[in-house]
Amino acid sequence: MLIKRDQNSIKSYFEDISNLKGGHADSVVIPENIDELSEFVKKANRDKLPITVSGGGTSTTGSRIPFGGSVLSLEKFNRIIDISKERMCAVAEAGVLVEDFKSACSKRGLFYASHPTEKSAFLGGTISTNASGARSFKYGPTRKQVKRLKMVLATGQILDIRRGDIILTKKDPIIPIPTYKMPEVKNSAGYFAGEGTDYIDLFIGQEGTLSIIAQAELSLAMMPYKIFSSFLFFKDVKDAWSFAQDARRSSALSIEYFDANALRLLKTKSNNVPPDAQGAIFFEQELTESGEESIINGWLKTIAKHNASLDDAWAAMTSEECEKFNQFRYSIPESINDIVRRTGYRRLSTDIAVPEDRLPEMMNFYVDTLKASGIEHVIFGHIGECHLHVNLLPKNETEHKRSKDICLAFIRKGVSLGGTVSAEHGIGKTRREYLEEMYGRQGIIEMARIKKALDPNWIKNIRGNLGISFYICYYKRRVWY
Ligand SMILES: Cc1cc2nc3c(=O)[nH]c(=O)nc-3n(C[C@H](O)[C@H](O)[C@H](O)COP(=O)(O)OP(=O)(O)OC[C@H]3O[C@@H](n4cnc5c(N)ncnc54)[C@H](O)[C@@H]3O)c2cc1C
């Protein structure tokens, strides 16, 4: 087991994409195998040493940034153990890059659907945040792919569970499952809840607060015969919205949206973005050999119905072209991250999803509020799942403060419409005050009870994620004494 203490060589572990400042830790601990991991955690538990679990460090919410204690990095857990075409699943360790996992599967003709855009995320990080990305429109979030998890609990105990092994009820004597109602939209905010919760689901989306995921068995699909993808440009943004509404009834793999400001960023990467476009949709569609023509004809009808210009449209039929389009789409969050780094302000973005029938109201609220604010912004994201990322790019302290108020107004609106405060990035440290908006004070207390049951000495991601520890200090008396 490697232990690094030199502050210069470990400072990169104190950052992620959130730009949250002030992270610090005494050491970074890098175990080589599950026994070393378990021994280290046992000792940390005995000594009450706080640990923060680190994956690839691509979180947008400061969730892997430590505030004291040790960082526990899973970077040596980087083996793909088995890929099985018969069972349509694979077993891999938590430190494997999602990108490497996908390409190993595709060499066997298999398809791993989780697609969280960022190429340096680890499998463990994506499970821990229940990440999604564009393709969850068809395949669902990471949760849906997880069949088995091998983990180390806060006591150092190794737990190996398969989906279906343990179903929790409200009367469970050890794990007090939360009673709050989860929104009926794509969601990665807070612990999974409700009567009949599968125990494994508690550890997906837990943001490193309940266990350290060491290994996972993940389900796979057959590699599609072909993926067709297209960028469509619209002169009237409302045509892009109505196109998305129709496209949701299709069998698309992904449906993504870009507003005029996102297109401005794209124009710096390509001269072929039409100058008068006010909005764009990028979609991907799996094709079958026999159905290719009829599927594409179906899309042509939808395109004509919503006034997208076929002359301006871009289409990709080969996997290389498709990858280029994905890279192009990926350049938007990358450009935003560059701007955030340049301005030095903390990243202010939303991750709200709302029920489909409430999306027009939410979109109008975004557009009207942002227009009135005069603050630079970009809206893009997973419109197929009614889930957009609004990014505010303040240039000075006054705008920064105002942007925070605007984000809170968006959160409150989203929650009032039955949505979630975080559909895929999790809560981490930068969104923790939003969680109470969604589940109420009682909901946070219920989460704290689970944390207490599984991590009695509060060693894991103690100062931060999900705001639980934050509330613990505040509610300690009420919860346990
Ligand atoms: C340009 C860009 C685009 C992005 N697009 C998307 C997107 O489309 N969809 C999406 O969902 N996300 C997206 N993200 C966010 C990010 O990639 C995901 O949140 C990802 O799941 C984080 O994985 P990671 O390995 O980097 O985790 P980290 O950032 O290292 O950690 C994230 C959290 O997981 C915990 N953790 C990490 N490993 C483990 C483990 N083995 N056991 C227990 N807990 C662990 C950490 O403690 C932390 O709380 C994007 C990020 C960037 C930079």
Coordinates of C-alpha atoms and ligand atoms in Angstrom, one line a residue, residues 16-17 52-60 63-64 74 94 115-118 120-134 206-209 211-214 329-330 333-334 337 382 389 424-425 461 465, ligand 1:
D16 CA -12.2 18.6 -9.0
I17 CA -14.2 20.4 -11.7
T52 CA -12.5 10.9 1.6
V53 CA -12.7 8.4 -1.2
S54 CA -11.3 9.5 -4.5
G55 CA -12.1 8.3 -8.0
G56 CA -11.1 10.1 -11.2
G57 CA -11.8 13.6 -9.7
T58 CA -14.2 14.7 -12.5
S59 CA -17.1 15.5 -10.1
T60 CA -18.7 18.9 -10.6
S63 CA -17.6 15.6 -3.6
R64 CA -14.1 14.0 -3.6
L74 CA -8.8 3.5 -5.8
A94 CA -13.6 0.5 -9.2
H115 CA -22.0 7.4 -20.9
P116 CA -21.1 10.2 -18.5
T117 CA -19.3 12.2 -21.2
E118 CA -16.1 12.8 -19.2
S120 CA -11.4 10.2 -17.0
A121 CA -14.2 9.2 -14.6
F122 CA -13.7 5.8 -12.8
L123 CA -16.3 3.1 -12.7
G124 CA -16.4 3.5 -8.9
G125 CA -17.0 7.2 -9.1
T126 CA -19.9 6.8 -11.6
I127 CA -21.5 4.1 -9.4
S128 CA -21.1 6.3 -6.4
T129 CA -22.8 9.2 -8.0
N130 CA -25.3 7.2 -10.1
A131 CA -24.0 9.0 -13.1
S132 CA -25.9 9.1 -16.4
G133 CA -25.0 11.1 -19.4
A134 CA -26.8 11.3 -22.7
Q206 CA -24.1 7.4 -1.9
E207 CA -21.2 9.7 -2.9
G208 CA -18.6 7.8 -0.9
T209 CA -20.5 8.3 2.4
S211 CA -18.9 2.3 1.6
I212 CA -15.9 2.1 -0.6
I213 CA -16.8 0.3 -3.8
A214 CA -14.0 -2.0 -4.8
R329 CA -20.8 17.9 -28.0
Y330 CA -18.3 17.2 -25.2
P333 CA -18.8 21.4 -20.8
E334 CA -15.1 21.5 -21.5
N337 CA -14.9 24.4 -17.3
H382 CA -30.3 16.0 -21.7
H389 CA -27.7 22.0 -17.2
E424 CA -26.9 12.9 -12.4
H425 CA -24.0 14.9 -10.7
N461 CA -16.5 11.7 3.5
N465 CA -21.1 15.2 1.0
Ligands
LIG1 C1 -16.7 17.7 -18.9 C2 -17.5 16.9 -18.0 C3 -18.7 16.4 -18.4 C4 -19.5 15.6 -17.5 N1 -20.7 15.1 -18.0 C5 -21.4 14.3 -17.1 C6 -22.6 13.7 -17.6 O1 -23.0 13.9 -18.8 N2 -23.3 12.9 -16.8 C7 -22.8 12.6 -15.5 O2 -23.5 11.9 -14.8 N3 -21.7 13.2 -15.0 C8 -21.0 14.0 -15.8 N4 -19.9 14.6 -15.3 C9 -19.5 14.5 -13.9 C10 -18.6 13.3 -13.5 O3 -17.9 12.8 -14.6 C11 -19.3 12.2 -12.8 O4 -19.9 12.7 -11.6 C12 -18.5 11.0 -12.5 O5 -19.4 10.0 -12.0 C13 -17.5 11.2 -11.4 O6 -16.6 10.0 -11.4 P1 -15.1 10.2 -10.8 O7 -14.4 8.8 -10.9 O8 -14.4 11.3 -11.4 O9 -15.4 10.5 -9.3 P2 -14.8 11.5 -8.3 O10 -15.0 12.9 -8.8 O11 -13.4 11.2 -7.9 O12 -15.7 11.3 -7.0 C14 -17.1 11.5 -7.1 C15 -17.7 10.9 -5.8 O13 -17.7 9.5 -5.8 C16 -17.0 9.0 -4.6 N5 -16.3 7.8 -5.0 C17 -15.3 7.8 -6.0 N6 -14.9 6.5 -6.1 C18 -15.6 5.8 -5.2 C19 -15.5 4.4 -4.8 N7 -14.8 3.5 -5.4 N8 -16.3 4.0 -3.7 C20 -17.1 4.9 -3.1 N9 -17.2 6.2 -3.4 C21 -16.4 6.6 -4.5 C22 -16.2 10.2 -4.1 O14 -15.9 10.1 -2.7 C23 -17.0 11.4 -4.5 O15 -18.0 11.5 -3.5 C24 -19.1 15.4 -16.2 C25 -17.9 15.9 -15.7 C26 -17.1 16.7 -16.6 C27 -15.8 17.2 -16.2

